[in-house]
Coordinates of C-alpha atoms and ligand atoms in Angstrom, one line a residue:
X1 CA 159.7 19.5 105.3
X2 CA 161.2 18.5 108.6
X3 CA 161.6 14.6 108.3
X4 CA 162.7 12.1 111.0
X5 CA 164.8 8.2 110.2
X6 CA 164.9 6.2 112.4
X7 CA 167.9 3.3 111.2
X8 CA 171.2 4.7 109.6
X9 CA 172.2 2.0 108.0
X10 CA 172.0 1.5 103.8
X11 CA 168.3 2.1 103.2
X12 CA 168.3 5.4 105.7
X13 CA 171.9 6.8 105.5
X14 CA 171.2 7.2 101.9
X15 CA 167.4 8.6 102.2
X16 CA 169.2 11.1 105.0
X17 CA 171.4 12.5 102.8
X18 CA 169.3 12.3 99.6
X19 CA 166.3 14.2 101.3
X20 CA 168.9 16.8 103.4
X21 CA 170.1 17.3 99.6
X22 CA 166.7 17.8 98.1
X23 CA 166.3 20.6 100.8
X24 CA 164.8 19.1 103.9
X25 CA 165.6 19.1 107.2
X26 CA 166.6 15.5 108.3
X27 CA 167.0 14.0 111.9
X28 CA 168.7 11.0 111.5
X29 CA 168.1 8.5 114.9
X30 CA 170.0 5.8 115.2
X31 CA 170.4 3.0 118.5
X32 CA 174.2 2.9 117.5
X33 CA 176.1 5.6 119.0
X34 CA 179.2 5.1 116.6
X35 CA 177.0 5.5 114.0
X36 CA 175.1 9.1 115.4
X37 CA 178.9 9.9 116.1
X38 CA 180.3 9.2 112.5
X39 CA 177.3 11.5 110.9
X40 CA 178.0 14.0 113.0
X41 CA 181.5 14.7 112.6
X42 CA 180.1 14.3 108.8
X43 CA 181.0 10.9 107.6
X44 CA 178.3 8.8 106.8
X45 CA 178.1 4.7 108.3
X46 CA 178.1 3.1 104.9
X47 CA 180.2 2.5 102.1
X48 CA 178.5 3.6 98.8
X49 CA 179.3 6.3 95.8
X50 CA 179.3 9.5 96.6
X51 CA 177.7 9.0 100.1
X52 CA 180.9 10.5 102.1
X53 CA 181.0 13.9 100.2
X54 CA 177.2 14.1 100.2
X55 CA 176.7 13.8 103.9
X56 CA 179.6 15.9 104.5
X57 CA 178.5 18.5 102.7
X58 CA 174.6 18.2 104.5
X59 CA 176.3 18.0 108.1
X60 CA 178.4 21.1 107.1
X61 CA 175.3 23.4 105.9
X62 CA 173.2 22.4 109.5
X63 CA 170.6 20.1 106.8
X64 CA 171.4 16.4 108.4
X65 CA 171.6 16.1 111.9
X66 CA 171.2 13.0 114.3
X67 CA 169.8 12.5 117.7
X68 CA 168.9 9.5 119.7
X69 CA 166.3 11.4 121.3
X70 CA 163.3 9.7 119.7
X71 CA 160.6 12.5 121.8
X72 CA 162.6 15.1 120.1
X73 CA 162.9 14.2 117.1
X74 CA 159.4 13.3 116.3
X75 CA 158.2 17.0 117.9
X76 CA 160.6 18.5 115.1
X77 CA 158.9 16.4 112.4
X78 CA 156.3 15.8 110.3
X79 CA 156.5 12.7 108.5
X80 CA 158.8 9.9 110.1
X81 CA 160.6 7.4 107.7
X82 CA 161.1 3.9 109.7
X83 CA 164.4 1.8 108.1
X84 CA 165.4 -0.1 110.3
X85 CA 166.6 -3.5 109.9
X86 CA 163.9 -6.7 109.2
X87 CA 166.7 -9.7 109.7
X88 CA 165.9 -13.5 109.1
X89 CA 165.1 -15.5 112.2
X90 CA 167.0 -19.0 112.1
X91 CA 163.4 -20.4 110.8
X92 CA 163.6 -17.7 107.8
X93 CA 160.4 -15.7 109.7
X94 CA 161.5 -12.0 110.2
X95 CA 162.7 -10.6 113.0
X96 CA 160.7 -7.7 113.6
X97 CA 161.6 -6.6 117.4
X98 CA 163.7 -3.3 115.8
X99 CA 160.2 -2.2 113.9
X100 CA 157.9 -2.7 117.1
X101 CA 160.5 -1.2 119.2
X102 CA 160.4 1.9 116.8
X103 CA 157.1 2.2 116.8
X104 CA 156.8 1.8 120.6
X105 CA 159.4 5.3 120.7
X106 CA 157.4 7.3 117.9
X107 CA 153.7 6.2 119.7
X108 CA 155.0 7.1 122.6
X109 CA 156.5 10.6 121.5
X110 CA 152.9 11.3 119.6
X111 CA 151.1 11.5 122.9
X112 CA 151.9 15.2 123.9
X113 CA 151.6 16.2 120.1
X114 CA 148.8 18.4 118.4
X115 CA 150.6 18.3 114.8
X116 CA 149.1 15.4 112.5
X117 CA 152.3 13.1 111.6
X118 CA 152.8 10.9 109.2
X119 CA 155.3 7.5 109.6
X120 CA 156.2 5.5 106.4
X121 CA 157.7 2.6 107.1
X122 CA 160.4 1.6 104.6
X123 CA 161.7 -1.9 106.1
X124 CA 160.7 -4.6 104.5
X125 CA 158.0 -6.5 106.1
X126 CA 155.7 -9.2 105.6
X127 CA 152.0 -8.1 104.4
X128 CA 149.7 -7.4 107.4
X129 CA 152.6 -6.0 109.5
X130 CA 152.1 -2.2 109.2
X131 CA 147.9 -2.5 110.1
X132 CA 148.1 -5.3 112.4
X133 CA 151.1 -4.5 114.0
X134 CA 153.0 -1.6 114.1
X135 CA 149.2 0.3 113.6
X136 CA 147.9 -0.7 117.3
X137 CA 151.2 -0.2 118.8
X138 CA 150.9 3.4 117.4
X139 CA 147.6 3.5 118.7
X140 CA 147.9 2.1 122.2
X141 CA 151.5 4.4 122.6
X142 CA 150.2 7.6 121.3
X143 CA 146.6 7.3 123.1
X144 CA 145.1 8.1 119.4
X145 CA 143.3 6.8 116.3
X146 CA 144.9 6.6 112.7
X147 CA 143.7 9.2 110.6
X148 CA 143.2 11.1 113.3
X149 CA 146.8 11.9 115.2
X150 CA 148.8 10.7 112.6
X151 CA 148.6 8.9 109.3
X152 CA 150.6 5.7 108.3
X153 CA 152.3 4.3 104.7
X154 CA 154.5 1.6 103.2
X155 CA 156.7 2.7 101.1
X156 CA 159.2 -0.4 99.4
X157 CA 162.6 0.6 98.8
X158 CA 164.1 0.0 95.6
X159 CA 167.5 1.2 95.9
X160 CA 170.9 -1.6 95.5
X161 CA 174.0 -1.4 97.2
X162 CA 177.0 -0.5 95.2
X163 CA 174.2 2.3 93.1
X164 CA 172.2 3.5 96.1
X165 CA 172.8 7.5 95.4
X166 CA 171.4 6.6 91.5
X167 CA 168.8 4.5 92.3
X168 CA 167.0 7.1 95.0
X169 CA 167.3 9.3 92.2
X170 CA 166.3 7.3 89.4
X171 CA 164.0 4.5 90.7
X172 CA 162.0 2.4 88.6
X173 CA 158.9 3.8 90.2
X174 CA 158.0 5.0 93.7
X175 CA 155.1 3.0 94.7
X176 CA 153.3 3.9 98.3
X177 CA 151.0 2.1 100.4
X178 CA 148.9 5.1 102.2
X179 CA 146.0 4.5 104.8
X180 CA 144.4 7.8 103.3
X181 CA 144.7 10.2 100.4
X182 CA 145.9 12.9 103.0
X183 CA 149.0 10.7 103.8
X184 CA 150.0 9.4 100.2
X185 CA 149.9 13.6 99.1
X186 CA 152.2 14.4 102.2
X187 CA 154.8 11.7 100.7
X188 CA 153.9 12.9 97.3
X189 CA 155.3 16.0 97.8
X190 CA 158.8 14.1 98.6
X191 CA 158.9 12.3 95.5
X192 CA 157.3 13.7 93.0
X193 CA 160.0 15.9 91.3
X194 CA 162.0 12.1 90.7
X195 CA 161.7 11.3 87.1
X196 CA 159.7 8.5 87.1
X197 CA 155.5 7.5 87.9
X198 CA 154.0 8.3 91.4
X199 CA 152.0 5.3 92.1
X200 CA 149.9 5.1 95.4
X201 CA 148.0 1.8 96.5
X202 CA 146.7 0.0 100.0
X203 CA 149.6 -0.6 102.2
X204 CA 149.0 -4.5 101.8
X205 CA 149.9 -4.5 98.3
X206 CA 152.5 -2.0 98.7
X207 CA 154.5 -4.7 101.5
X208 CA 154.0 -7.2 99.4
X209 CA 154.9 -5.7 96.1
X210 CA 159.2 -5.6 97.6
X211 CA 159.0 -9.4 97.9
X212 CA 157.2 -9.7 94.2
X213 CA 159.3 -7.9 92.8
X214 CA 162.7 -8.9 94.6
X215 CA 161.5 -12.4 94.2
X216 CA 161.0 -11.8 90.4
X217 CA 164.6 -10.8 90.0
X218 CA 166.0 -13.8 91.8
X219 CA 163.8 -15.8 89.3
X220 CA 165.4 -14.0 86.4
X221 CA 168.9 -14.4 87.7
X222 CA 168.4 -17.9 88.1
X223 CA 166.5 -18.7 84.7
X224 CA 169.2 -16.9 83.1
X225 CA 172.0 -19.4 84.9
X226 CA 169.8 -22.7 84.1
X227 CA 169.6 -21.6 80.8
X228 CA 173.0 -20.8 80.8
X229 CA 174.2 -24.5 82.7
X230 CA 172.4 -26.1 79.8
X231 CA 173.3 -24.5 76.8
X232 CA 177.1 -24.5 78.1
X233 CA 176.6 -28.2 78.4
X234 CA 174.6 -28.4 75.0
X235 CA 177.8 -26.5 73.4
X236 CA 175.7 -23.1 72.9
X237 CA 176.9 -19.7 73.7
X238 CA 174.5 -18.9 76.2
X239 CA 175.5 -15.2 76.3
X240 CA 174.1 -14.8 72.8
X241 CA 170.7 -16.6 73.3
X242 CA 170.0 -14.5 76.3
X243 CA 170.6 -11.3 74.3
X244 CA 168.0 -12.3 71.8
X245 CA 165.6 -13.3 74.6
X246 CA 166.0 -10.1 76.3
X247 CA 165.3 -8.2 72.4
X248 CA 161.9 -9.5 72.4
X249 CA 159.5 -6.9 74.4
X250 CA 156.0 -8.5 73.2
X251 CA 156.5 -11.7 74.8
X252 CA 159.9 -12.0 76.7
X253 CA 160.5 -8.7 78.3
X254 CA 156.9 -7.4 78.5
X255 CA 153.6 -7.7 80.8
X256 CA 152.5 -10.6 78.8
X257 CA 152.3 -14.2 81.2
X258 CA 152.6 -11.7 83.9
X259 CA 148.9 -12.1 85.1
X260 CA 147.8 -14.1 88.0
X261 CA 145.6 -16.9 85.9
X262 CA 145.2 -20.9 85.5
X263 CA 147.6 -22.9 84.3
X264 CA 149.0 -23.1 81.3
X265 CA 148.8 -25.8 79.1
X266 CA 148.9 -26.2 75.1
X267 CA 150.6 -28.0 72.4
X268 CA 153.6 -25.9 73.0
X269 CA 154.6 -24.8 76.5
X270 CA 154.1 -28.5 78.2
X271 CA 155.9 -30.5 75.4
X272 CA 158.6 -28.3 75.0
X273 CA 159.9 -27.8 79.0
X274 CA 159.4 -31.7 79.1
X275 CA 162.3 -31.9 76.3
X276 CA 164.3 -29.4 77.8
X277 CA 164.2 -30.9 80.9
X278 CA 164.8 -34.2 79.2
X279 CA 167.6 -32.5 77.4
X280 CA 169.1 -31.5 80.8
X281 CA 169.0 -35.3 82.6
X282 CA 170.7 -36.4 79.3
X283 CA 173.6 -34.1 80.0
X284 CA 173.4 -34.6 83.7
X285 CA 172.4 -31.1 84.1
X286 CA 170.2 -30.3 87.4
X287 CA 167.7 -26.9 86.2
X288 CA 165.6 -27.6 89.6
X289 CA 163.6 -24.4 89.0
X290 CA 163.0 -25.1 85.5
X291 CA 161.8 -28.5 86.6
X292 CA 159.8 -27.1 90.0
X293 CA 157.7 -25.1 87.4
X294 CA 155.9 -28.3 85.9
X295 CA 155.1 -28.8 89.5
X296 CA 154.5 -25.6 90.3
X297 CA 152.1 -25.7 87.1
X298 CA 150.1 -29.1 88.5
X299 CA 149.6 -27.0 91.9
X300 CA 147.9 -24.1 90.1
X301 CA 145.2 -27.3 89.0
X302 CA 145.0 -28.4 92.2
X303 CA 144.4 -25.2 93.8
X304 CA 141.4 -24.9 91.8
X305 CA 139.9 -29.1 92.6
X306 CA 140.9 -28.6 96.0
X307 CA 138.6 -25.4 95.9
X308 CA 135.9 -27.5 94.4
X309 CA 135.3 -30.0 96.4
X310 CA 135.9 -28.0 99.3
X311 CA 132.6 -26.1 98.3
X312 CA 130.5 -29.8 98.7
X313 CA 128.3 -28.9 95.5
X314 CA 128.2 -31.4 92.8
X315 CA 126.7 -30.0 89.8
X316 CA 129.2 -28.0 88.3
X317 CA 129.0 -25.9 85.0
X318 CA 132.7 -25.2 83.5
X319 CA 133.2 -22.4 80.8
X320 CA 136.2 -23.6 78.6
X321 CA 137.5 -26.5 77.9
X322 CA 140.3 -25.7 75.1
X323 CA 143.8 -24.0 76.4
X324 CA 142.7 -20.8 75.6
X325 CA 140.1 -18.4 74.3
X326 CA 139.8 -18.7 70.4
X327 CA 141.1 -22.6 69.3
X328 CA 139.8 -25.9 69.6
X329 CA 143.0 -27.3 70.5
X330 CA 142.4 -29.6 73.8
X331 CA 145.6 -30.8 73.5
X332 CA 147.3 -30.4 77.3
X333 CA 144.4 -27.8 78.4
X334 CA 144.7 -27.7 81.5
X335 CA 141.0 -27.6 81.7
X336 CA 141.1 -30.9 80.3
X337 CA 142.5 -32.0 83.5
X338 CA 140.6 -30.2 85.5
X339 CA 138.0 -32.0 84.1
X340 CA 138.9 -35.6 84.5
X341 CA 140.1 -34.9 88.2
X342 CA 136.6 -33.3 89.3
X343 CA 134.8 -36.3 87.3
X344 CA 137.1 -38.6 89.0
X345 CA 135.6 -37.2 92.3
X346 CA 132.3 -37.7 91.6
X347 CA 131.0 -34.0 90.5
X348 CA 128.0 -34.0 88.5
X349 CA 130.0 -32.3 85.3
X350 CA 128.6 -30.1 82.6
X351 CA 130.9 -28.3 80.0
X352 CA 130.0 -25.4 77.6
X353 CA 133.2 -24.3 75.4
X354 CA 132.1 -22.3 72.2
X355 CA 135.0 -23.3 70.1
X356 CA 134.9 -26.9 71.0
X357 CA 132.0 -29.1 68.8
X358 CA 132.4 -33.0 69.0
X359 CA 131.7 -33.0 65.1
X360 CA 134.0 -31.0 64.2
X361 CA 137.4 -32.4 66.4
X362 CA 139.8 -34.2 63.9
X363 CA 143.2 -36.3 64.0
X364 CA 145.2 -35.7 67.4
X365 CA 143.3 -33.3 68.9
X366 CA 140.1 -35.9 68.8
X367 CA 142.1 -38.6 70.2
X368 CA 143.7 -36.7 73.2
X369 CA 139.9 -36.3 74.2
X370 CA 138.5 -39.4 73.9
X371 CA 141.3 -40.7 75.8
X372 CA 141.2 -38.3 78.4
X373 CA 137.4 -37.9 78.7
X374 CA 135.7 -40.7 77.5
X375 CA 132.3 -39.6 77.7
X376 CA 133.1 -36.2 76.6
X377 CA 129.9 -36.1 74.2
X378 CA 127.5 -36.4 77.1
X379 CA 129.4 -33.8 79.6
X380 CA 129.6 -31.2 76.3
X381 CA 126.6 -28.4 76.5
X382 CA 125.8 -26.4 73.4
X383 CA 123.4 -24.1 75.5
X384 CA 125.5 -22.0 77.9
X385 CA 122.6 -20.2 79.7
X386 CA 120.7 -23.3 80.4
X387 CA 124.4 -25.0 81.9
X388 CA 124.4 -21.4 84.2
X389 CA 121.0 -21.7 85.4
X390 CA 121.6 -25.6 86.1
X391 CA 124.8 -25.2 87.9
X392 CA 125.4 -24.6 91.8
X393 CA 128.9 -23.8 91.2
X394 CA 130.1 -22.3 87.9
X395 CA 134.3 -22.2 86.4
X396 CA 134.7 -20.0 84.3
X397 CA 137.5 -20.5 82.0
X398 CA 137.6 -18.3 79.0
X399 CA 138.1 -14.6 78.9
X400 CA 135.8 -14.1 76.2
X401 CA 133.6 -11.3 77.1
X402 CA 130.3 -12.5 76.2
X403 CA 130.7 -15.5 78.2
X404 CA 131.5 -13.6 81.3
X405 CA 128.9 -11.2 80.8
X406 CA 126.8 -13.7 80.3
X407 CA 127.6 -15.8 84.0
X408 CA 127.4 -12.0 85.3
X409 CA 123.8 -11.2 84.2
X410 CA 122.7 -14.9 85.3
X411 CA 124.3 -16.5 88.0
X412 CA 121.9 -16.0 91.5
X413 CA 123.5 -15.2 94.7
X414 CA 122.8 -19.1 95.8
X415 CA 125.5 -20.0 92.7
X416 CA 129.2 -19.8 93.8
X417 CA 131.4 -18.4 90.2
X418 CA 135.3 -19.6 90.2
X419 CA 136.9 -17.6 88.4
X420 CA 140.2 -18.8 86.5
X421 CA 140.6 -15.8 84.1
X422 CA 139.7 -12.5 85.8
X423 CA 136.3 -11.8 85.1
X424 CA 135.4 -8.0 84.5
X425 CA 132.2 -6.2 85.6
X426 CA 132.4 -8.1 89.3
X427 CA 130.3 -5.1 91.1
X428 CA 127.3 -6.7 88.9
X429 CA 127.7 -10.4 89.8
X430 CA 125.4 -11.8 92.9
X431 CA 126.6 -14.9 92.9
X432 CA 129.3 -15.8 95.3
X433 CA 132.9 -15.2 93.9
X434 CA 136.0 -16.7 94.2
X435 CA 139.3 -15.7 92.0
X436 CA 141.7 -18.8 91.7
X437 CA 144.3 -17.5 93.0
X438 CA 143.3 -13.2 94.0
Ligands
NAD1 N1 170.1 -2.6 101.9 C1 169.4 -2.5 100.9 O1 169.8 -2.4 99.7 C2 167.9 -2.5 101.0 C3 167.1 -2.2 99.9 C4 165.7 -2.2 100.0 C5 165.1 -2.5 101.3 N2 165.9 -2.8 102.3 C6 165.2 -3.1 103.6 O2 165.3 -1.9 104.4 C7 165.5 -2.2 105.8 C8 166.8 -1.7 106.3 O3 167.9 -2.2 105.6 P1 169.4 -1.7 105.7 O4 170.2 -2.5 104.8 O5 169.4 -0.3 105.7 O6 169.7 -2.2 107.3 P2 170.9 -2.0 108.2 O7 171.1 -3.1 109.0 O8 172.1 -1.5 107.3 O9 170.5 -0.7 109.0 C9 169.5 -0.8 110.0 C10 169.7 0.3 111.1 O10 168.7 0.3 112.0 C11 169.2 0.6 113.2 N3 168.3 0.3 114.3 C12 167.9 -0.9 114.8 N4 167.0 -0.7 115.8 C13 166.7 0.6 115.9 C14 165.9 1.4 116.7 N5 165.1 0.8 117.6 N6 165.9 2.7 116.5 C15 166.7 3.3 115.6 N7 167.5 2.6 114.8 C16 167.5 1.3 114.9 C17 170.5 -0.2 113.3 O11 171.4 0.2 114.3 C18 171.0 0.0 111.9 O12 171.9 1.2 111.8 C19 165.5 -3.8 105.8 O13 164.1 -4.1 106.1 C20 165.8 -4.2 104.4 O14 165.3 -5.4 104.1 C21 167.3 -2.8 102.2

């Protein structure tokens, strides 16, 4: 395929040579003319392995070549990769004057063009920024409609400095964003020979998916250093305890608490960061992110009151009232709390939880209640249908599949359903729906 990039620097000096290499024809465009001068005397801008003999080598055989004739380079081309830089703003918003300005040039050159083309932007950019702002500019410059002149994608890039060459070849997945099947197959046909899964998805997710996941490795790096400040100052090799973390693939290293949900709660997970953190103070040891995800935790339970009360209903039905599907443990639910706050504020509260029976609630666990919800015999419902039908706003807040189905087949499009647990079976539901946090 003939393929235009517009930036040279890390992200599309390496895709330049990798694509030239993989048998395209590549027109590198660049507003730096020491950079269009270094690739064409067959050095490449950037410092990485293997990058110097690889461009050389695609110079030499005609396959990489660079212009800063944007007109041109789009009439050669069929797809357009956009890499140009995204830099911080002194306020930490992006800077995203190099992305218009590149879609201004490409718009522009699309107006005297019958062939369909395709541009995939590969900066990273905020969600919203490829439909609501480089799309119209597209539109307005090239005079047509998407899907029509030319077809638009996100594609995140997932390559590291230091490993670039590798990590275009072996990436943990290539994931694009594609306004149309037509699109997402023309970028298929790029990446599809690389050894790992071809994932396509809405270009919103797809711009949002680089900060997830570069977010997620910060988090990681800086989990693995609090744990690390602590057990240095506890006199534990902290080496060895992350190995054994890392060995467990069901729960550590693994989907699992990787869901978008409610927040968690329990005999376990709340006691035990409390004496870690309480650990930490004792050995003047700051773990700020370990102690922002209590917070972070409360938030999660305001989210949901805040959502609430902001609906002005008051008689409200809430599925769940243990920490999780399956026990009667009420210990630290979160849904205990829920509770109290929305009782506290005056909603009209009824509460159907299978596993939970007044009776039947012995030693700690009994106590914890009564303490918490005093009246917690006259809010308890044994008959879940009935606390549906009553309810203008329902919670629901146990994955068990009955109970779902159950608010699915009942509620009435006048109901509103929260959901804290990702319902499934949505397309039957009339009522209105909300997820807690998606
Ligand atoms: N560097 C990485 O490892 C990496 C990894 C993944 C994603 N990204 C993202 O990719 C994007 C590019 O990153 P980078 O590190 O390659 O940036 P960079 O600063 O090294 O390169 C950007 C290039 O774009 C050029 N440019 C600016 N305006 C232009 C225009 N109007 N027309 C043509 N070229 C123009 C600049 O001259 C520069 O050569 C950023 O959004 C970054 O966040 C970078």
């Amino acid at each position: 395929m003939n393929i235009a990039i517009f930036g040279l620097g890390y992200v599309g000096a390496v895709s330049a040579a990798c694509l030239a290499r993989d048998g395209h024809a590549v027109l590198g465009v660049d507003v730096d003319p020491n950079k269009l001068e270094l690739i064409r005397g067959g050095r490449s801008p950037i410092v990485e392995e293997g990058i110097q003999e690889l461009t050389a080598q695609m110079v030499s055989e005609g396959r990489l070549q660079v212009t800063d004739d944007v007109e041109a380079a789009v009439g050669a081309s069929a797809l357009s990769f956009v890499c140009v830089g995204t830099p911080s703003q002194p306020n930490g918003s992006q800077d995203l004057k190099a992305i218009e300005h590149v879609a201004e040039q490409i718009g522009a050159a699309l107006r005297g063009q019958d062939q369909y083309h395709v541009v995939v932007i590969r900066s990273t950019v905020r969600p919203g920024t490829v439909m609501e702002r480089v799309k119209p500019i597209l539109e307005t410059q090239s005079g047509k409609r998407l899907g029509e002149g030319f077809g638009l994608a996100f594609q995140p890039e997932f390559l590291r400095e230091g490993t670039s060459i590798r990590d275009y070849d072996n990436p943990p997945f290539t994931v694009v964003g594609a306004d149309s099947e037509r699109t997402l197959s023309v970028v298929r046909t790029l990446f599809e020979h690389l050894p790992c899964e071809f994932l396509g998805t809405d270009i919103g997710t797809a711009e949002m998916l680089k900060y997830a996941c570069n977010a997620f490795h910060a988090l990681k790096i800086v989990f693995a250093n609090e744990i690390g400040r602590l057990s240095q100052a506890l006199g534990v090799d902290s080496r060895e305890v992350m190995r054994l973390v890392t060995q467990d693939r069901q729960l550590n290293i693994s989907p699992a608490y990787l869901r978008p949900g409610f927040a968690f709660g329990g005999s376990c997970l709340p006691k035990d960061l409390r004496a870690l953190l309480y650990m930490a103070k004792e050995e003047d040891t700051e773990l700020p992110m370990l102690d922002g995800v209590v917070r972070s935790n409360q938030q999660q339970i305001d989210h949901a009151v805040d959502f609430i009360l902001q609906q002005g209903r008051r008689q409200v039905g809430m599925i769940g009232l243990s920490f999780k599907s399956g026990t009667d443990d009420l210990r630290e639910s979160p849904l205990v709390t829920l509770a109290e706050r929305l009782i506290g504020k005056g909603i009209e509260l009824r509460i159907h939880d299978p596993n939970v029976q007044l009776a039947r609630l012995l030693g700690a666990n009994r106590r914890f209640i009564e303490d918490k919800l005093p009246h917690i015999g006259r809010l308890l419902s044994e008959d879940c249908g009935a606390l549906i039908q009553d309810s203008e706003l329902i919670i629901v807040g146990l994955s068990d599949a009955p109970l779902s189905e159950q608010v699915i087949a009942n509620a009435k499009p006048s109901q509103t359903v929260l959901d804290l647990v990702g319902m499934k079976g949505l397309d039957r539901l009339q009522a209105a729906y909300r997820g807690i946090c998606w």
